[in-house]
CSV table of C-alpha atoms in Angstrom, one decimal:
chain,number,residue,atom,x,y,z
B,1,UNK,CA,65.7,127.4,96.1
B,2,UNK,CA,67.9,128.2,93.2
B,3,UNK,CA,71.6,128.8,93.0
B,4,UNK,CA,72.6,132.4,93.3
B,5,UNK,CA,74.9,134.1,90.8
B,6,UNK,CA,77.7,134.2,93.4
B,7,UNK,CA,77.5,130.5,94.3
B,8,UNK,CA,77.2,129.7,90.6
B,9,UNK,CA,80.4,131.6,89.8
B,10,UNK,CA,82.2,129.9,92.7
B,11,UNK,CA,81.2,126.4,91.5
B,12,UNK,CA,82.3,127.2,88.0
B,13,UNK,CA,85.6,128.6,89.2
B,14,UNK,CA,86.4,125.5,91.2
B,15,UNK,CA,84.9,123.0,88.8
B,16,UNK,CA,82.5,120.1,89.4
B,17,UNK,CA,83.8,117.8,92.1
B,18,UNK,CA,82.6,114.7,93.9
B,19,UNK,CA,81.7,114.7,97.5
B,20,UNK,CA,84.9,114.6,99.7
B,21,UNK,CA,83.2,112.1,102.0
B,22,UNK,CA,84.9,111.5,105.3
B,23,UNK,CA,87.9,113.8,105.6
B,24,UNK,CA,91.4,112.3,106.0
B,25,UNK,CA,92.2,111.3,109.6
B,26,UNK,CA,95.5,113.2,109.8
B,27,UNK,CA,97.3,115.8,107.7
B,28,UNK,CA,100.9,116.0,106.5
B,29,UNK,CA,102.5,116.6,109.9
B,30,UNK,CA,101.0,113.4,111.2
B,31,UNK,CA,102.1,111.4,108.2
B,32,UNK,CA,105.6,112.8,108.4
B,33,UNK,CA,105.8,111.7,112.1
B,34,UNK,CA,104.5,108.3,111.1
B,35,UNK,CA,107.1,107.7,108.4
B,36,UNK,CA,109.9,109.1,110.5
B,37,UNK,CA,109.0,106.5,113.2
B,38,UNK,CA,108.9,103.7,110.5
B,39,UNK,CA,112.4,104.8,109.2
B,40,UNK,CA,113.7,104.6,112.8
B,41,UNK,CA,112.6,100.9,112.9
B,42,UNK,CA,109.3,101.2,114.8
B,43,UNK,CA,106.5,98.7,114.2
B,44,UNK,CA,103.5,100.0,112.3
B,45,UNK,CA,101.4,100.2,115.5
B,46,UNK,CA,104.1,102.1,117.4
B,47,UNK,CA,104.5,104.5,114.4
B,48,UNK,CA,100.8,105.1,114.5
B,49,UNK,CA,101.0,106.0,118.2
B,50,UNK,CA,103.8,108.4,117.4
B,51,UNK,CA,101.6,110.1,114.8
B,52,UNK,CA,98.6,110.1,117.0
B,53,UNK,CA,96.4,107.9,114.9
B,54,UNK,CA,94.7,104.6,115.6
B,55,UNK,CA,96.3,101.2,114.7
B,56,UNK,CA,93.9,100.5,111.8
B,57,UNK,CA,94.8,103.8,110.2
B,58,UNK,CA,98.5,103.2,110.7
B,59,UNK,CA,98.3,99.8,109.0
B,60,UNK,CA,96.2,101.3,106.1
B,61,UNK,CA,98.8,104.0,105.5
B,62,UNK,CA,101.6,101.4,105.5
B,63,UNK,CA,99.7,99.0,103.2
B,64,UNK,CA,98.6,101.7,100.7
B,65,UNK,CA,102.2,102.9,100.4
B,66,UNK,CA,103.4,99.3,100.1
B,67,UNK,CA,105.9,100.0,102.8
B,68,UNK,CA,107.6,102.6,100.6
B,69,UNK,CA,108.3,105.9,102.3
B,70,UNK,CA,106.7,108.7,100.3
B,71,UNK,CA,109.5,111.1,101.5
B,72,UNK,CA,107.1,113.8,102.6
B,73,UNK,CA,108.7,117.1,103.6
B,74,UNK,CA,108.1,118.0,107.3
B,75,UNK,CA,105.9,120.9,106.3
B,76,UNK,CA,104.4,122.6,103.3
B,77,UNK,CA,106.1,125.6,101.8
B,78,UNK,CA,105.2,128.9,103.5
B,79,UNK,CA,103.7,129.9,100.2
B,80,UNK,CA,100.8,127.6,100.8
B,81,UNK,CA,98.2,127.8,103.6
B,82,UNK,CA,98.7,125.0,106.1
B,83,UNK,CA,96.0,122.9,107.8
B,84,UNK,CA,96.5,124.8,111.1
B,85,UNK,CA,95.9,128.1,109.3
B,86,UNK,CA,92.7,126.7,107.8
B,87,UNK,CA,91.5,125.8,111.2
B,88,UNK,CA,92.1,129.4,112.3
B,89,UNK,CA,90.3,130.8,109.2
B,90,UNK,CA,87.3,128.5,109.9
B,91,UNK,CA,87.1,129.7,113.5
B,92,UNK,CA,87.4,133.4,112.7
B,93,UNK,CA,85.0,133.1,109.8
B,94,UNK,CA,82.4,131.5,112.2
B,95,UNK,CA,82.9,134.6,114.4
B,96,UNK,CA,82.1,136.7,111.3
B,97,UNK,CA,85.5,138.4,111.2
B,98,UNK,CA,86.3,140.1,107.9
B,99,UNK,CA,88.7,138.9,105.3
B,100,UNK,CA,91.1,141.7,105.8
B,101,UNK,CA,91.3,141.2,109.6
B,102,UNK,CA,91.8,137.4,109.1
B,103,UNK,CA,94.6,138.2,106.6
B,104,UNK,CA,96.2,140.6,109.1
B,105,UNK,CA,96.2,138.0,111.9
B,106,UNK,CA,97.7,135.4,109.6
B,107,UNK,CA,100.2,137.7,108.1
B,108,UNK,CA,99.0,137.0,104.6
B,109,UNK,CA,97.5,139.0,101.7
B,110,UNK,CA,93.7,139.6,101.8
B,111,UNK,CA,93.6,138.2,98.3
B,112,UNK,CA,95.1,134.9,99.5
B,113,UNK,CA,92.5,134.5,102.2
B,114,UNK,CA,89.7,135.5,99.8
B,115,UNK,CA,90.8,133.0,97.2
B,116,UNK,CA,91.1,130.3,99.9
B,117,UNK,CA,87.5,130.9,101.0
B,118,UNK,CA,86.2,130.8,97.4
B,119,UNK,CA,88.2,127.8,96.2
B,120,UNK,CA,88.1,125.5,99.2
B,121,UNK,CA,84.7,126.1,100.7
B,122,UNK,CA,82.2,123.2,101.0
B,123,UNK,CA,80.0,122.6,97.9
B,124,UNK,CA,77.6,120.4,99.8
B,125,UNK,CA,75.8,123.3,101.4
B,126,UNK,CA,73.8,126.2,100.0
B,127,UNK,CA,75.8,128.9,101.8
B,128,UNK,CA,79.3,127.6,100.7
B,129,UNK,CA,80.3,127.2,104.4
B,130,UNK,CA,84.1,127.1,105.0
B,131,UNK,CA,85.2,124.0,107.0
B,132,UNK,CA,88.8,123.3,107.7
B,133,UNK,CA,88.6,119.6,107.1
B,134,UNK,CA,86.9,120.0,103.7
B,135,UNK,CA,89.2,122.8,102.7
B,136,UNK,CA,92.2,120.7,103.5
B,137,UNK,CA,90.8,117.9,101.4
B,138,UNK,CA,90.3,120.2,98.5
B,139,UNK,CA,93.8,121.5,98.8
B,140,UNK,CA,95.4,118.1,99.0
B,141,UNK,CA,93.3,116.9,96.0
B,142,UNK,CA,94.3,119.8,93.9
B,143,UNK,CA,98.0,119.6,94.9
B,144,UNK,CA,98.3,116.0,93.6
B,145,UNK,CA,100.5,115.8,90.5
B,146,UNK,CA,100.3,112.1,89.6
B,147,UNK,CA,102.9,111.2,87.0
B,148,UNK,CA,101.8,108.3,84.8
B,149,UNK,CA,104.1,105.3,85.3
B,150,UNK,CA,106.2,104.4,82.4
B,151,UNK,CA,104.9,100.9,82.2
B,152,UNK,CA,101.3,102.1,82.0
B,153,UNK,CA,102.0,103.9,78.7
B,154,UNK,CA,104.6,101.5,77.3
B,155,UNK,CA,102.9,98.3,76.6
B,156,UNK,CA,106.0,96.6,75.1
B,157,UNK,CA,108.0,97.4,78.2
B,158,UNK,CA,105.3,96.3,80.6
B,159,UNK,CA,105.0,93.0,78.7
B,160,UNK,CA,108.7,92.4,78.9
B,161,UNK,CA,108.8,93.0,82.6
B,162,UNK,CA,105.9,90.8,83.2
B,163,UNK,CA,107.4,87.9,81.2
B,164,UNK,CA,110.7,88.0,83.0
B,165,UNK,CA,109.0,88.4,86.4
B,166,UNK,CA,106.0,86.2,86.1
B,167,UNK,CA,106.6,84.1,83.0
B,168,UNK,CA,105.8,80.3,83.0
B,169,UNK,CA,108.4,77.5,83.5
B,170,UNK,CA,108.4,75.2,80.5
B,171,UNK,CA,110.0,71.9,79.8
B,172,UNK,CA,112.1,71.2,76.7
B,173,UNK,CA,108.8,70.1,75.0
B,174,UNK,CA,107.2,73.4,75.8
B,175,UNK,CA,104.9,72.0,78.6
B,176,UNK,CA,104.1,74.2,81.5
B,177,UNK,CA,105.2,72.7,84.8
B,178,UNK,CA,104.9,73.6,88.5
B,179,UNK,CA,102.2,73.5,91.1
B,180,UNK,CA,99.0,75.6,91.1
B,181,UNK,CA,99.6,78.7,93.1
B,182,UNK,CA,97.5,79.6,96.1
B,183,UNK,CA,94.6,82.1,96.0
B,184,UNK,CA,95.8,85.7,96.2
B,185,UNK,CA,94.9,87.2,99.6
B,186,UNK,CA,97.1,90.4,99.6
B,187,UNK,CA,99.5,89.1,102.2
B,188,UNK,CA,103.0,87.8,101.9
B,189,UNK,CA,103.8,84.6,100.1
B,190,UNK,CA,102.1,81.5,101.8
B,191,UNK,CA,104.0,80.0,104.7
B,192,UNK,CA,105.1,76.4,104.1
B,193,UNK,CA,102.9,76.1,101.0
B,194,UNK,CA,103.4,75.7,97.3
B,195,UNK,CA,104.4,78.8,95.3
B,196,UNK,CA,103.7,79.3,91.7
B,197,UNK,CA,106.7,78.4,89.5
B,198,UNK,CA,107.6,81.5,87.4
B,199,UNK,CA,110.6,82.9,85.6
B,200,UNK,CA,111.3,85.1,88.7
B,201,UNK,CA,114.0,87.4,87.4
B,202,UNK,CA,114.7,90.0,90.0
B,203,UNK,CA,113.9,93.7,89.2
B,204,UNK,CA,117.6,94.4,89.0
B,205,UNK,CA,118.2,91.6,86.6
B,206,UNK,CA,115.4,92.9,84.4
B,207,UNK,CA,116.6,96.5,84.5
B,208,UNK,CA,120.2,95.5,83.6
B,209,UNK,CA,119.2,93.1,80.9
B,210,UNK,CA,117.1,95.6,78.9
B,211,UNK,CA,120.0,97.6,77.5
B,212,UNK,CA,121.6,94.4,76.3
B,213,UNK,CA,118.5,93.1,74.5
B,214,UNK,CA,117.3,96.5,73.2
B,215,UNK,CA,120.5,98.5,72.6
B,216,UNK,CA,118.9,100.8,70.0
B,217,UNK,CA,115.6,101.4,71.7
B,218,UNK,CA,115.9,104.0,74.5
B,219,UNK,CA,112.2,103.6,75.4
B,220,UNK,CA,113.0,100.1,76.7
B,221,UNK,CA,114.7,101.3,79.8
B,222,UNK,CA,113.5,101.2,83.4
B,223,UNK,CA,115.1,101.2,86.8
B,224,UNK,CA,114.7,98.3,89.2
B,225,UNK,CA,113.3,100.8,91.8
B,226,UNK,CA,110.5,101.7,89.4
B,227,UNK,CA,109.7,98.0,89.1
B,228,UNK,CA,109.6,97.6,92.8
B,229,UNK,CA,107.3,100.6,93.2
B,230,UNK,CA,105.0,99.4,90.5
B,231,UNK,CA,104.6,96.2,92.5
B,232,UNK,CA,104.4,97.7,96.0
B,233,UNK,CA,102.6,101.1,95.6
B,234,UNK,CA,99.0,100.8,94.6
B,235,UNK,CA,98.8,104.2,92.9
B,236,UNK,CA,101.8,103.6,90.6
B,237,UNK,CA,100.0,101.1,88.4
B,238,UNK,CA,101.6,99.1,85.6
B,239,UNK,CA,101.9,95.8,87.4
B,240,UNK,CA,99.5,93.8,89.5
B,241,UNK,CA,100.3,93.5,93.2
B,242,UNK,CA,99.8,89.8,93.0
B,243,UNK,CA,103.1,89.7,91.0
B,244,UNK,CA,105.0,90.7,94.2
B,245,UNK,CA,104.6,87.0,95.1
B,246,UNK,CA,107.0,86.3,92.2
B,247,UNK,CA,109.8,88.1,93.9
B,248,UNK,CA,112.3,85.9,95.6
B,249,UNK,CA,111.2,86.9,99.1
B,250,UNK,CA,107.5,87.1,98.1
B,251,UNK,CA,106.8,90.2,100.2
B,252,UNK,CA,103.8,92.3,99.3
B,253,UNK,CA,105.1,95.3,101.2
B,254,UNK,CA,108.6,96.7,101.4
B,255,UNK,CA,110.5,95.9,104.6
B,256,UNK,CA,111.9,99.2,106.0
B,257,UNK,CA,115.7,99.0,106.3
B,258,UNK,CA,115.8,99.8,110.0
B,259,UNK,CA,113.5,96.9,110.7
B,260,UNK,CA,115.8,94.4,109.0
B,261,UNK,CA,118.5,95.4,111.4
B,262,UNK,CA,116.4,94.7,114.4
B,263,UNK,CA,116.7,91.4,116.2
B,264,UNK,CA,113.5,89.6,117.2
B,265,UNK,CA,114.6,88.8,120.8
B,266,UNK,CA,111.9,90.3,122.9
B,267,UNK,CA,112.2,87.4,125.4
B,268,UNK,CA,115.7,88.5,126.3
B,269,UNK,CA,115.4,91.1,129.0
B,270,UNK,CA,117.9,93.2,130.8
B,271,UNK,CA,118.0,90.7,133.7
B,272,UNK,CA,118.7,87.7,131.5
B,273,UNK,CA,121.7,89.0,129.4
B,274,UNK,CA,124.9,87.1,129.9
B,275,UNK,CA,126.5,90.0,131.7
B,276,UNK,CA,124.1,89.4,134.6
B,277,UNK,CA,125.3,85.8,135.1
B,278,UNK,CA,127.2,85.2,138.3
B,279,UNK,CA,131.0,85.7,137.9
B,280,UNK,CA,131.7,82.4,139.5
B,281,UNK,CA,130.6,80.7,136.3
B,282,UNK,CA,133.5,82.2,134.4
B,283,UNK,CA,136.3,80.2,135.8
B,284,UNK,CA,134.3,76.9,136.0
B,285,UNK,CA,135.5,76.2,139.5
B,286,UNK,CA,132.0,76.1,140.9
B,287,UNK,CA,129.8,73.3,139.5
B,288,UNK,CA,126.1,73.8,138.7
B,289,UNK,CA,126.3,76.2,135.8
B,290,UNK,CA,124.9,74.7,132.6
B,291,UNK,CA,124.8,75.6,128.9
B,292,UNK,CA,122.1,74.5,126.5
B,293,UNK,CA,120.9,74.7,122.9
B,294,UNK,CA,119.1,72.6,120.2
B,295,UNK,CA,120.3,70.4,117.4
B,296,UNK,CA,117.9,70.6,114.6
B,297,UNK,CA,117.1,67.8,112.2
B,298,UNK,CA,114.9,67.2,109.1
B,299,UNK,CA,111.2,68.2,109.2
B,300,UNK,CA,111.6,70.4,112.3
B,301,UNK,CA,112.8,67.6,114.5
B,302,UNK,CA,115.1,68.5,117.4
B,303,UNK,CA,117.0,67.3,120.5
B,304,UNK,CA,117.9,69.6,123.3
B,305,UNK,CA,121.4,69.4,124.7
B,306,UNK,CA,122.6,70.5,128.1
B,307,UNK,CA,126.2,70.4,129.5
B,308,UNK,CA,127.5,71.3,132.9
B,309,UNK,CA,130.4,73.7,132.5
B,310,UNK,CA,132.7,72.3,135.2
B,311,UNK,CA,132.3,68.5,134.7
B,312,UNK,CA,131.3,68.6,131.1
B,313,UNK,CA,128.4,66.2,132.0
B,314,UNK,CA,125.8,66.1,129.2
B,315,UNK,CA,122.1,65.6,129.3
B,316,UNK,CA,120.1,65.0,126.1
B,317,UNK,CA,116.4,65.9,126.1
B,318,UNK,CA,114.0,64.0,123.8
B,319,UNK,CA,111.6,66.4,122.0
B,320,UNK,CA,108.9,64.3,120.3
B,321,UNK,CA,106.5,66.1,118.0
B,322,UNK,CA,103.1,67.0,119.3
B,323,UNK,CA,99.9,65.2,118.3
B,324,UNK,CA,98.6,66.6,115.0
B,325,UNK,CA,102.0,67.5,113.5
B,326,UNK,CA,101.7,67.0,109.7
B,327,UNK,CA,97.9,66.8,109.9
B,328,UNK,CA,97.0,70.3,111.2
B,329,UNK,CA,98.0,73.0,108.7
B,330,UNK,CA,100.5,75.4,110.2
B,331,UNK,CA,99.2,78.9,110.8
B,332,UNK,CA,100.4,82.1,112.3
B,333,UNK,CA,100.1,82.2,116.1
B,334,UNK,CA,98.8,78.6,116.0
B,335,UNK,CA,99.9,75.7,118.2
B,336,UNK,CA,103.6,74.8,118.0
B,337,UNK,CA,103.6,71.1,117.1
B,338,UNK,CA,107.2,70.6,116.0
B,339,UNK,CA,108.3,69.5,119.5
B,340,UNK,CA,110.3,72.5,120.6
B,341,UNK,CA,107.6,75.2,121.1
B,342,UNK,CA,108.1,77.5,124.1
B,343,UNK,CA,105.8,75.6,126.4
B,344,UNK,CA,106.8,72.2,125.3
B,345,UNK,CA,110.5,73.1,125.7
B,346,UNK,CA,109.8,74.5,129.1
B,347,UNK,CA,108.1,71.3,130.3
B,348,UNK,CA,110.8,69.1,128.9
B,349,UNK,CA,113.6,71.1,130.7
B,350,UNK,CA,111.7,71.1,134.0
B,351,UNK,CA,111.3,67.4,133.8
B,352,UNK,CA,115.0,66.7,133.3
B,353,UNK,CA,116.4,69.4,135.5
B,354,UNK,CA,114.2,68.6,138.5
B,355,UNK,CA,116.2,65.4,139.0
B,356,UNK,CA,119.4,67.4,139.5
B,357,UNK,CA,120.1,68.6,143.1
B,358,UNK,CA,119.4,72.3,143.6
B,359,UNK,CA,123.0,73.1,144.4
B,360,UNK,CA,123.9,71.9,141.0
B,361,UNK,CA,121.3,74.1,139.3
B,362,UNK,CA,122.9,77.5,139.7
B,363,UNK,CA,122.3,78.9,136.2
B,364,UNK,CA,121.5,77.9,132.6
B,365,UNK,CA,123.0,79.8,129.7
B,366,UNK,CA,121.1,79.4,126.4
B,367,UNK,CA,121.3,80.5,122.8
B,368,UNK,CA,118.9,83.3,121.8
B,369,UNK,CA,116.4,81.0,120.2
B,370,UNK,CA,112.7,81.6,120.9
B,371,UNK,CA,112.3,78.0,122.1
B,372,UNK,CA,113.1,79.2,125.6
B,373,UNK,CA,111.0,82.3,125.5
B,374,UNK,CA,109.0,80.7,128.5
B,375,UNK,CA,112.2,80.9,130.6
B,376,UNK,CA,110.4,82.8,133.4
B,377,UNK,CA,108.1,79.8,134.0
B,378,UNK,CA,111.1,77.4,133.9
B,379,UNK,CA,112.9,79.6,136.5
B,380,UNK,CA,109.9,79.7,138.7
B,381,UNK,CA,109.5,75.9,138.7
B,382,UNK,CA,113.2,75.0,139.1
B,383,UNK,CA,114.7,78.0,140.8
B,384,UNK,CA,117.3,78.0,138.1
B,385,UNK,CA,118.0,81.5,136.5
B,386,UNK,CA,118.3,81.6,132.7
B,387,UNK,CA,120.8,83.8,130.9
B,388,UNK,CA,121.1,84.3,127.2
B,389,UNK,CA,124.4,84.6,125.3
B,390,UNK,CA,125.0,87.6,123.1
B,391,UNK,CA,123.9,87.5,119.5
B,392,UNK,CA,126.2,85.7,117.1
B,393,UNK,CA,128.6,84.8,119.9
B,394,UNK,CA,128.7,81.0,120.0
B,395,UNK,CA,132.0,81.0,121.9
B,396,UNK,CA,130.1,82.2,125.0
B,397,UNK,CA,128.6,78.7,125.1
B,398,UNK,CA,131.8,76.9,123.9
B,399,UNK,CA,131.2,73.7,125.9
B,400,UNK,CA,127.7,73.3,124.4
B,401,UNK,CA,128.9,74.1,120.9
B,402,UNK,CA,131.6,71.5,121.2
B,403,UNK,CA,129.1,68.9,122.5
B,404,UNK,CA,126.8,69.6,119.6
B,405,UNK,CA,129.6,69.1,117.2
B,406,UNK,CA,130.4,65.7,118.8
B,407,UNK,CA,126.7,64.7,118.7
B,408,UNK,CA,126.6,65.2,114.9
B,409,UNK,CA,128.5,61.9,114.7
B,410,UNK,CA,125.2,60.3,115.8
B,411,UNK,CA,122.7,62.9,114.6
B,412,UNK,CA,124.0,64.1,111.2
B,413,UNK,CA,122.5,67.2,109.7
B,414,UNK,CA,119.6,66.6,107.3
B,415,UNK,CA,118.3,63.5,109.2
B,416,UNK,CA,115.0,63.1,111.0
B,417,UNK,CA,115.8,63.1,114.7
B,418,UNK,CA,112.2,62.3,115.7
B,419,UNK,CA,112.7,58.6,114.9
B,420,UNK,CA,114.9,58.1,118.0
B,421,UNK,CA,113.2,57.3,121.3
B,422,UNK,CA,114.0,58.6,124.8
B,423,UNK,CA,115.9,55.5,125.6
B,424,UNK,CA,118.0,55.6,122.5
B,425,UNK,CA,118.9,59.3,123.0
B,426,UNK,CA,119.7,58.5,126.7
B,427,UNK,CA,122.1,55.8,125.5
B,428,UNK,CA,123.9,58.4,123.3
B,429,UNK,CA,124.2,60.7,126.4
B,430,UNK,CA,125.7,57.8,128.4
B,431,UNK,CA,128.2,57.1,125.7
B,432,UNK,CA,129.3,60.8,125.6
B,433,UNK,CA,129.5,61.0,129.4
B,434,UNK,CA,131.8,57.9,129.6
B,435,UNK,CA,134.4,59.3,127.1
B,436,UNK,CA,137.6,60.3,128.9
B,437,UNK,CA,138.3,64.0,128.5
B,438,UNK,CA,141.8,65.6,128.5
B,439,UNK,CA,140.5,68.8,130.2
B,440,UNK,CA,139.4,66.6,133.1
B,441,UNK,CA,142.7,64.8,133.4
B,442,UNK,CA,141.4,62.0,131.3
B,443,UNK,CA,138.6,61.3,133.7
B,444,UNK,CA,135.1,60.9,132.2
B,445,UNK,CA,132.4,63.5,132.7
B,446,UNK,CA,130.3,60.8,134.5
B,447,UNK,CA,133.1,60.4,137.1
B,448,UNK,CA,133.5,64.1,137.6
B,449,UNK,CA,129.8,64.6,138.0
B,450,UNK,CA,129.5,61.7,140.4
B,451,UNK,CA,132.2,63.4,142.5
B,452,UNK,CA,130.0,66.6,142.6
B,453,UNK,CA,127.0,64.6,143.6
B,454,UNK,CA,128.9,62.9,146.3
B,455,UNK,CA,130.1,66.2,147.7
B,456,UNK,CA,126.6,67.5,147.7
B,457,UNK,CA,125.3,64.5,149.6
B,458,UNK,CA,128.1,64.8,152.2
B,459,UNK,CA,127.4,68.5,152.7
B,460,UNK,CA,123.7,67.7,153.2
B,461,UNK,CA,124.5,65.0,155.8
B,462,UNK,CA,126.9,67.3,157.6
B,463,UNK,CA,124.3,70.2,157.7
B,464,UNK,CA,121.6,67.9,159.1
B,465,UNK,CA,123.9,66.1,161.6
């Protein structure tokens, strides 16, 4: 069956186009909701839920945009037909309603509706059927006004940016030095792995240096934002995305500003904030309230420190590395082998705190580190509630911070703490507990803690007698 004159004129009017394939999952309104959620600090999955699209689609939107908000307006101008109006047109057209009646219902000119039916109908069928999804695809394709990036057309400028961003590191003899970079996988820079040695000027340094090196050449000008977009946004062109690894942070996608202000403390719940700690812990008159934290050494070695708020009695917890540390390559969501993973930390604290009488285990106040993210299991095993100090408020654990400062005499920063055994660390704790303290009337923490143990034993005997 041949092509009729009317269909032939319509095809010539719209031009030869490829098949639209699968239509886009969501239209402008959905993408606007998605990026509004991203700007508010939502994760990509949460932003996808706000837009009403699946998680893979949300991640694809974010990845293709390089994390750069396209700044879509909430809706198209009233001058243009929206996707919801196209759905109405398709429905009424299927009911064989005339063009003038459709225009009257939409409040538009009949010529606008007629032009829409001619320009955006499907070209994959003989009858030029009008489908809302295909019409929207045609309209979006036609509305694109891609501006060619400056570095695509200016070879000299692009070469300068590439040299300053990704140029080689040379010795005085002109020899290229540095490790071989990892294989490009499209993700952020490799974690705990070699990075390629490059010149690594920041986009701002490049942009500010251009006027100084080319004062008489106005074509050799570019903003640092344009360089960032050339790296992050696939459609901008000019630079390879792999070169984003040569940025200082090595991110392949831009981090939304609202996300950088968020704190990754999901393990801190409303029940475990410091405000929920019993008020009796404030004046230090009741023993049994502890403070804790880690002191970190070289190569992710650590020792956990505990101190009782009333007696200043200290307990040091040996945290040896797990089997396989240094042999098994680290990977995301892999086993924590450094010695202070959440489960390892929980087991170590249970082991040392179980030897303390229950009446002297009233609470434990910890820093916001994720090493105690399994605090619920610790509380279940020891009946000791855990509370977390406020962010960036070390004075709320003043006794522990003071203890950690004293311990740096024995465990200096930048030294490997894993070389010390449990017995050696216990010896340091004994030495600390036998130092006289002015706040205790020059008694030692060991003496003050012994008095508390004695009073607990006497109370137990009295209650059973």
